[in-house]
Short mmCIF file of C-alpha atoms in Angstrom, two decimals:
data_model
loop_
_atom_site.label_atom_id
_atom_site.label_comp_id
_atom_site.label_asym_id
_atom_site.label_seq_id
_atom_site.Cartn_x
_atom_site.Cartn_y
_atom_site.Cartn_z
CA MET U 1 -21.66 33.15 1.29
CA ASN U 2 -22.17 36.67 2.15
CA THR U 3 -25.34 34.81 4.76
CA VAL U 4 -23.64 34.64 7.46
CA PRO U 5 -26.10 33.60 10.24
CA LEU U 6 -25.54 35.59 13.05
CA GLN U 7 -25.03 33.03 15.31
CA THR U 8 -21.99 32.46 14.29
CA THR U 9 -20.30 36.32 13.99
CA ALA U 10 -19.93 35.66 17.74
CA VAL U 11 -17.65 32.13 17.30
CA SER U 12 -14.88 33.24 14.75
CA ALA U 13 -14.99 30.23 12.37
CA ALA U 14 -12.76 32.19 10.28
CA VAL U 15 -9.51 31.59 8.78
CA GLY U 16 -6.35 32.96 10.33
CA GLY U 17 -3.30 33.64 9.22
CA GLY U 18 -1.82 30.81 11.31
CA GLU U 19 -4.36 28.91 9.93
CA ALA U 20 -2.33 29.52 6.34
CA ALA U 21 0.97 28.52 7.39
CA THR U 22 0.03 26.13 8.13
CA PHE U 23 -1.76 24.91 4.97
CA TYR U 24 0.54 26.37 3.31
CA VAL U 25 3.30 24.06 4.86
CA LEU U 26 1.33 20.95 5.38
CA GLY U 27 0.41 21.93 1.72
CA THR U 28 2.86 21.66 -0.21
CA LEU U 29 4.19 17.97 1.75
CA VAL U 30 1.24 16.40 0.92
CA VAL U 31 1.55 16.88 -2.25
CA LEU U 32 5.17 15.69 -2.27
CA ALA U 33 4.44 12.76 -0.34
CA ALA U 34 1.61 12.28 -2.99
CA LEU U 35 3.86 12.52 -5.89
CA GLY U 36 6.33 10.33 -3.82
CA VAL U 37 3.58 6.84 -3.98
CA VAL U 38 3.27 7.76 -7.56
CA PHE U 39 7.14 7.91 -8.27
CA SER U 40 8.37 5.82 -5.86
CA ARG U 41 10.04 3.19 -7.42
CA LYS U 42 10.02 0.93 -4.96
CA ALA U 43 6.76 -0.68 -3.13
CA VAL U 44 7.75 0.26 0.50
CA TYR U 45 8.83 3.26 -0.16
CA SER U 46 4.63 4.00 -1.40
CA ALA U 47 3.64 3.18 1.60
CA LEU U 48 5.59 4.89 3.60
CA MET U 49 4.96 7.85 2.25
CA MET U 50 1.41 6.98 1.93
CA ALA U 51 1.82 7.06 5.28
CA VAL U 52 3.23 11.03 5.11
CA VAL U 53 -0.29 11.50 3.06
CA MET U 54 -2.56 10.74 5.57
CA ILE U 55 -1.78 11.82 8.97
CA GLY U 56 -0.87 15.39 6.85
CA LEU U 57 -4.32 14.96 5.97
CA ALA U 58 -5.59 14.20 9.19
CA VAL U 59 -4.10 17.75 10.80
CA PHE U 60 -6.62 19.77 8.19
CA TYR U 61 -9.54 17.15 9.72
CA GLY U 62 -8.83 18.77 12.98
CA ILE U 63 -7.98 21.95 11.20
CA ASN U 64 -12.02 21.96 9.07
CA GLN U 65 -13.07 21.98 12.10
CA ALA U 66 -13.76 17.44 11.95
CA PRO U 67 -12.08 16.31 14.67
CA PHE U 68 -14.11 12.77 14.71
CA LEU U 69 -12.94 12.16 11.38
CA MET U 70 -9.06 13.64 12.11
CA VAL U 71 -9.04 10.78 14.73
CA VAL U 72 -10.94 8.02 12.41
CA GLN U 73 -8.05 9.43 9.67
CA ILE U 74 -5.56 8.03 11.94
CA VAL U 75 -7.08 5.13 13.20
CA VAL U 76 -9.07 3.42 10.84
CA TYR U 77 -6.17 4.90 7.57
CA THR U 78 -2.70 4.95 8.88
CA GLY U 79 -2.79 2.46 11.14
CA ALA U 80 -5.67 -0.67 9.76
CA VAL U 81 -5.67 0.04 5.80
CA LEU U 82 -1.89 1.16 6.28
CA MET U 83 -0.25 -1.42 7.58
CA LEU U 84 -2.69 -3.56 5.86
CA PHE U 85 -0.99 -2.21 2.59
CA LEU U 86 2.81 -3.15 4.48
CA PHE U 87 1.35 -6.88 5.51
CA VAL U 88 0.54 -7.50 1.50
CA LEU U 89 3.37 -5.84 0.42
CA MET U 90 5.86 -7.77 2.19
CA LEU U 91 3.41 -11.38 1.81
CA VAL U 92 3.67 -10.64 -1.98
CA GLY U 93 7.16 -9.49 -2.05
CA VAL U 94 9.02 -6.73 -1.68
CA SER U 95 12.00 -6.40 -3.84
CA SER U 96 9.49 -6.89 -6.69
CA SER U 97 10.19 -2.70 -8.37
CA ASP U 98 7.99 -2.47 -11.20
CA SER U 99 10.17 -1.77 -14.47
CA LEU U 100 9.48 0.84 -14.91
CA VAL U 101 9.82 0.81 -18.66
CA GLU U 102 6.31 1.83 -20.78
CA THR U 103 4.81 -1.28 -22.43
CA ILE U 104 2.20 0.37 -24.33
CA ARG U 105 3.52 3.06 -26.69
CA GLY U 106 2.97 6.74 -25.59
CA HIS U 107 2.02 6.03 -22.38
CA ARG U 108 2.75 8.17 -20.10
CA LEU U 109 2.12 11.11 -22.57
CA LEU U 110 -0.87 10.64 -23.15
CA THR U 111 -1.60 9.70 -18.94
CA ALA U 112 0.61 13.98 -18.89
CA VAL U 113 -2.15 15.40 -20.89
CA ILE U 114 -4.90 13.86 -19.24
CA ALA U 115 -3.83 14.40 -16.59
CA LEU U 116 -2.52 18.52 -17.04
CA CYS U 117 -6.73 18.56 -18.84
CA PHE U 118 -7.82 17.79 -15.38
CA LEU U 119 -6.08 19.40 -13.47
CA VAL U 120 -4.93 22.63 -15.18
CA PRO U 121 -9.30 23.58 -15.92
CA LEU U 122 -9.56 22.14 -12.19
CA VAL U 123 -7.77 24.46 -10.36
CA SER U 124 -7.63 27.33 -12.14
CA GLY U 125 -11.34 27.40 -12.78
CA LEU U 126 -11.31 27.07 -8.55
CA ALA U 127 -8.17 29.35 -7.81
CA ALA U 128 -10.68 32.57 -8.95
CA ILE U 129 -13.70 31.24 -7.11
CA THR U 130 -14.00 32.70 -3.21
CA ALA U 131 -15.72 31.30 -0.83
CA GLY U 132 -14.96 34.04 1.56
CA GLU U 133 -15.10 33.59 4.94
CA PRO U 134 -17.11 30.06 5.81
CA VAL U 135 -20.14 29.47 8.19
CA GLY U 136 -18.11 26.79 10.64
CA LEU U 137 -19.48 24.74 12.66
CA SER U 138 -19.44 26.21 15.56
CA ALA U 139 -23.54 26.82 16.16
CA GLY U 140 -24.91 23.51 14.90
CA VAL U 141 -21.69 21.85 17.71
CA ALA U 142 -23.09 24.28 20.44
CA ALA U 143 -26.48 23.07 19.60
CA ALA U 144 -25.58 19.14 19.17
CA GLY U 145 -23.93 19.45 21.70
CA GLY U 146 -20.36 18.65 20.86
CA SER U 147 -19.36 17.66 17.21
CA ILE U 148 -19.82 13.94 18.27
CA PRO U 149 -23.44 13.97 19.40
CA TRP U 150 -24.36 15.61 15.95
CA ILE U 151 -22.71 13.45 13.58
CA ALA U 152 -24.04 10.13 15.53
CA GLY U 153 -27.77 11.97 15.96
CA GLU U 154 -27.09 12.22 11.68
CA ILE U 155 -25.53 8.41 11.54
CA ILE U 156 -28.58 6.92 13.44
CA TYR U 157 -31.45 9.10 11.83
CA ARG U 158 -30.89 10.41 9.03
CA TYR U 159 -29.20 8.09 7.55
CA VAL U 160 -30.11 4.97 9.37
CA ILE U 161 -30.57 3.27 5.41
CA ALA U 162 -27.00 4.31 4.42
CA PHE U 163 -25.29 2.89 8.60
CA GLU U 164 -27.06 -0.61 8.20
CA ALA U 165 -26.03 -0.88 3.35
CA THR U 166 -22.59 -0.16 5.29
CA GLY U 167 -22.96 -2.87 8.26
CA ALA U 168 -23.80 -4.97 5.35
CA LEU U 169 -21.21 -4.33 3.22
CA LEU U 170 -18.57 -5.05 5.94
CA ILE U 171 -19.67 -8.18 6.59
CA THR U 172 -19.74 -8.99 3.04
CA ALA U 173 -16.41 -7.55 2.55
CA VAL U 174 -15.20 -9.79 6.00
CA LEU U 175 -16.56 -13.41 4.47
CA GLY U 176 -14.99 -12.48 0.90
CA ALA U 177 -11.47 -12.16 2.01
CA LEU U 178 -11.93 -14.87 4.86
CA VAL U 179 -13.12 -16.61 0.74
CA LEU U 180 -10.07 -15.27 -1.03
CA ALA U 181 -7.53 -15.29 1.46
CA HIS U 182 -7.95 -19.05 2.02
CA SER U 183 -6.11 -21.33 -0.01
CA ALA U 184 -6.28 -25.03 -0.71
CA ARG U 185 -2.89 -27.33 -1.14
CA THR U 186 -2.66 -26.37 -4.73
CA LYS U 187 -0.36 -30.21 -5.01
CA LYS U 188 0.41 -32.72 -3.55
CA LYS U 189 1.14 -33.16 -0.13
CA ARG U 190 4.29 -34.75 -0.49
CA THR U 191 4.78 -38.17 1.32
CA GLN U 192 7.98 -39.19 3.91
CA ARG U 193 8.65 -41.89 1.21
CA GLN U 194 8.78 -39.19 -1.72
CA MET U 195 10.80 -37.31 -0.24
CA SER U 196 13.30 -39.92 0.27
CA GLN U 197 13.34 -40.83 -2.76
CA ASP U 198 13.63 -37.78 -4.83
CA ARG U 199 16.98 -36.92 -2.34
CA ILE U 200 18.73 -40.09 -3.14
CA ARG U 201 17.56 -39.85 -7.36
CA GLY U 202 18.04 -36.52 -7.47
CA ASP U 203 21.25 -34.69 -7.84
CA HIS U 204 22.24 -34.20 -4.41
CA PRO U 205 21.59 -36.96 -1.29
CA THR U 206 23.41 -34.81 1.60
CA PRO U 207 22.38 -32.93 3.37
CA LEU U 208 22.69 -29.08 2.04
CA PRO U 209 26.42 -26.80 3.95
CA GLY U 210 24.91 -25.04 5.83
CA PRO U 211 25.57 -21.51 5.58
CA GLY U 212 28.86 -19.34 7.67
CA THR U 213 31.80 -22.18 7.83
CA TYR U 214 33.89 -19.31 8.79
CA ALA U 215 35.22 -19.51 12.77
CA ARG U 216 34.83 -15.85 12.39
CA HIS U 217 31.25 -14.90 10.67
CA ASN U 218 27.96 -17.61 11.36
CA ALA U 219 25.49 -15.30 10.12
CA ILE U 220 22.78 -17.36 7.64
CA ASP U 221 22.56 -14.89 4.79
CA MET U 222 27.02 -15.37 5.00
CA PRO U 223 27.95 -18.08 2.27
CA ALA U 224 30.00 -21.31 3.19
CA LEU U 225 33.08 -22.09 1.59
CA LEU U 226 34.03 -24.84 -0.36
CA PRO U 227 37.45 -26.37 -0.18
CA ASP U 228 38.69 -24.76 -3.66
CA GLY U 229 38.22 -21.88 -1.37
CA SER U 230 34.47 -20.55 -4.04
CA VAL U 231 31.30 -19.40 -2.88
CA SER U 232 28.72 -22.16 -2.53
CA GLN U 233 25.29 -21.23 -3.62
CA LEU U 234 23.98 -24.00 -2.02
CA SER U 235 24.44 -22.47 1.47
CA ILE U 236 22.45 -19.34 1.59
CA ASN U 237 18.75 -20.18 2.06
CA PRO U 238 16.93 -19.77 -0.82
CA VAL U 239 14.29 -17.03 -0.31
CA LEU U 240 17.36 -14.75 0.81
CA ALA U 241 19.86 -15.48 -1.94
CA ALA U 242 16.15 -14.39 -4.00
CA ARG U 243 16.61 -11.21 -2.03
CA ASN U 244 19.17 -10.43 -2.14
CA PRO U 245 21.16 -11.82 -4.34
CA GLU U 246 24.73 -9.47 -3.29
CA LEU U 247 24.64 -12.32 -0.13
CA GLN U 248 26.04 -15.16 -2.45
CA HIS U 249 29.27 -12.54 -2.55
CA GLY U 250 28.82 -11.86 1.02
CA VAL U 251 32.55 -12.75 2.08
CA PRO U 252 33.90 -11.33 4.48
CA GLU U 253 37.68 -8.73 3.01
CA ASP U 254 40.02 -10.60 4.65
CA LEU U 255 38.81 -14.09 3.33
CA SER U 256 37.80 -12.89 -0.55
CA TYR U 257 41.45 -12.97 -1.72
CA SER U 258 41.82 -16.67 -2.23
CA ILE U 259 38.20 -16.54 -3.94
CA GLY U 260 37.34 -17.11 -7.76
CA ALA U 261 34.42 -16.20 -9.28
CA ALA U 262 31.57 -17.98 -8.15
CA PRO U 263 30.89 -21.08 -9.35
CA ASP U 264 29.01 -20.91 -13.04
CA GLU U 265 26.42 -22.66 -12.29
CA LYS U 266 22.74 -20.49 -11.55
CA PRO U 267 21.31 -19.84 -8.70
CA ASP U 268 17.97 -19.41 -10.12
CA THR U 269 18.16 -23.27 -10.74
CA ALA U 270 19.84 -24.39 -7.63
CA ALA U 271 17.03 -22.60 -5.53
CA SER U 272 14.32 -23.67 -6.56
CA ASP U 273 15.75 -27.33 -7.02
CA ASN U 274 16.53 -27.20 -2.90
CA ASP U 275 13.21 -24.82 -2.74
CA GLY U 276 11.02 -28.19 -2.38
CA GLN U 277 13.26 -30.15 -0.04
CA ARG U 278 13.97 -27.17 2.58
CA GLU U 279 9.79 -26.13 2.45
CA ASP U 280 9.20 -29.41 3.08
CA GLU U 281 11.15 -31.44 5.20
CA GLY U 282 11.57 -29.91 8.41
CA SER U 283 13.70 -33.18 9.33
CA TRP U 284 16.58 -32.35 6.76
CA THR U 285 19.09 -30.40 9.09
CA ARG U 286 20.98 -27.81 7.98
CA MET V 1 -5.76 32.38 2.62
CA ASP V 2 -9.63 31.60 1.45
CA PRO V 3 -11.25 27.86 2.31
CA MET V 4 -11.54 27.02 -1.86
CA ASN V 5 -7.84 26.70 -1.13
CA TYR V 6 -8.65 23.28 0.50
CA ILE V 7 -10.44 22.00 -2.42
CA VAL V 8 -8.21 23.51 -5.08
CA LEU V 9 -5.20 20.59 -3.18
CA ALA V 10 -8.01 17.82 -3.14
CA ALA V 11 -7.83 18.38 -6.34
CA ILE V 12 -4.26 18.10 -7.31
CA VAL V 13 -4.32 15.50 -4.80
CA PHE V 14 -6.55 13.46 -6.71
CA THR V 15 -5.39 14.20 -9.97
CA ILE V 16 -1.67 12.54 -8.62
CA GLY V 17 -3.96 10.06 -7.17
CA ALA V 18 -5.61 9.35 -10.71
CA VAL V 19 -1.70 9.49 -12.30
CA GLY V 20 -0.17 6.18 -10.14
CA VAL V 21 -3.85 4.88 -11.47
CA LEU V 22 -2.85 5.35 -14.92
CA VAL V 23 0.91 4.68 -14.60
CA ARG V 24 1.45 2.16 -11.80
CA ARG V 25 2.22 -1.71 -13.43
CA ASN V 26 2.13 -3.06 -8.69
CA ALA V 27 -1.23 -3.67 -8.94
CA ILE V 28 -0.25 -2.88 -5.05
CA ILE V 29 0.15 1.30 -6.09
CA VAL V 30 -2.18 1.61 -8.17
CA PHE V 31 -4.58 0.39 -5.00
CA MET V 32 -2.47 2.70 -3.22
CA CYS V 33 -3.05 5.35 -5.75
CA VAL V 34 -6.66 4.94 -5.57
CA GLU V 35 -6.98 5.18 -1.62
CA LEU V 36 -5.09 8.70 -2.56
CA MET V 37 -8.18 9.64 -4.47
CA LEU V 38 -10.73 8.60 -2.09
CA ASN V 39 -8.58 10.56 0.29
CA ALA V 40 -8.43 13.51 -1.90
CA CYS V 41 -12.39 13.63 -2.23
CA ASN V 42 -12.72 13.44 1.69
CA LEU V 43 -10.89 16.47 2.19
CA ALA V 44 -12.97 18.20 -0.16
CA PHE V 45 -15.92 17.25 1.35
CA VAL V 46 -14.64 18.04 5.07
CA ALA V 47 -13.98 21.65 3.95
CA PHE V 48 -17.39 22.14 1.77
CA SER V 49 -18.91 20.65 5.70
CA ARG V 50 -17.23 23.31 7.08
CA MET V 51 -17.68 26.08 4.72
CA HIS V 52 -21.86 25.60 5.04
CA GLY V 53 -22.16 25.30 8.28
CA GLY V 54 -23.77 21.51 7.58
CA ILE V 55 -22.42 18.36 9.11
CA GLU V 56 -23.81 16.59 6.04
CA GLY V 57 -19.90 15.84 4.40
CA GLN V 58 -18.01 14.80 7.47
CA VAL V 59 -20.89 11.99 8.20
CA ILE V 60 -20.27 11.19 4.06
CA ALA V 61 -16.13 11.28 4.61
CA PHE V 62 -17.26 8.73 7.23
CA PHE V 63 -19.30 6.50 4.76
CA VAL V 64 -16.08 6.48 2.40
CA MET V 65 -13.76 5.95 4.73
CA VAL V 66 -16.18 2.96 5.72
CA VAL V 67 -17.33 2.29 2.17
CA ALA V 68 -12.74 1.88 1.21
CA ALA V 69 -11.79 0.27 4.58
CA ALA V 70 -13.89 -2.68 3.39
CA GLU V 71 -12.73 -2.01 -0.71
CA VAL V 72 -8.89 -2.66 0.66
CA VAL V 73 -9.41 -5.74 2.81
CA VAL V 74 -11.26 -7.17 -0.43
CA GLY V 75 -8.47 -6.00 -3.25
CA LEU V 76 -5.54 -6.69 -1.48
CA ALA V 77 -7.31 -10.68 -0.61
CA ILE V 78 -7.59 -10.69 -4.45
CA ILE V 79 -4.38 -9.31 -5.00
CA MET V 80 -2.51 -12.25 -2.35
CA GLN V 81 -5.44 -14.81 -4.14
CA ILE V 82 -3.65 -13.83 -7.83
CA PHE V 83 0.27 -13.28 -6.52
CA ARG V 84 -0.20 -17.37 -6.00
CA THR V 85 -1.45 -18.26 -9.31
CA ARG V 86 0.47 -16.00 -11.02
CA ARG V 87 3.25 -15.77 -9.02
CA SER V 88 3.82 -11.96 -9.71
CA ALA V 89 2.06 -8.69 -8.18
CA SER V 90 1.65 -6.64 -12.26
CA ILE V 91 -1.62 -5.68 -13.73
CA ASP V 92 -0.02 -6.89 -16.84
CA ASP V 93 0.16 -10.74 -15.67
CA ALA V 94 -3.39 -10.29 -15.04
CA ASN V 95 -5.06 -11.52 -18.41
CA LEU V 96 -7.18 -14.01 -16.99
CA LEU V 97 -9.20 -15.36 -14.98
CA LYS V 98 -8.85 -18.59 -14.13
CA ASN V 99 -5.43 -19.97 -14.19
#
């Protein structure tokens, strides 16, 4: 690194004090957010922490004279990839928080040992290296007429095979996603005759109670009250009940004084019994 | 501040991502941690590009981003397919290729 070309000495590519301050503040933030990605219990928090990491890295790219990559990082990663993650999270179930119990004995300990074995030699070794003043990209940028023309020239001329290959990869990925995300109907579609038969022969021939039959609250997440004052488990949408079981008991304070315990039947089975009916029958007004 | 600090930061973030891949069992979070590792490598590429005055590091980082985007699309589609058949996004539950 001692042989700095003469052209770049005029243009300052040196690491200034402002950059050092930015590095330490933002680097701490990025490391903390990365730890948050790994150790937050809910997957949505992990995704949001991931956004912090991505944007922090985008700022680092900007500092390191890579404005094109900074924009691509924000547009592609924070904008597209992360939103795709959040979209799939919402589909797969936000509330599916991991149990953090380890299934393999000594798994955590071994992971920590491996991480330390990797991190300590690498960081201590890298910290011992002094790279000196960076050469910087200013000379090349000036010669190519800008940072983006330089990258474009490299991609189109020198790396054109890789460029074409990534094009083929993207097309294949699109086709793969289309094929994988397309779902054939796993169960046969129930006819109206079957639905009416199931309904009459089932244990609940009448329409299900609607939610929120109080005078003051008619929100969809308020359970209806039965004549004896208990909560009707059937009045809540099974999706809401599955997301948050506490909704089953979300009865207003002033009405709950006369309410006994919730009925003993298990809400899960009750919800799953009605699941098919509610999804399939559009005509079943609640 | 020496520019090697960027490489040290990339190593730290890479290790955190690797720990996440080893520890977490939600397939989506495992995927996020893989993305974390890829991003750490990108940071190292960009920092090296500046240190050596060549644009190749940025070009490689750009290709890494493209491949990562394709990988995320296909991976998330697979996760959704597994979730549809097995009703679970945990990587411990996916022990069969076909339900």
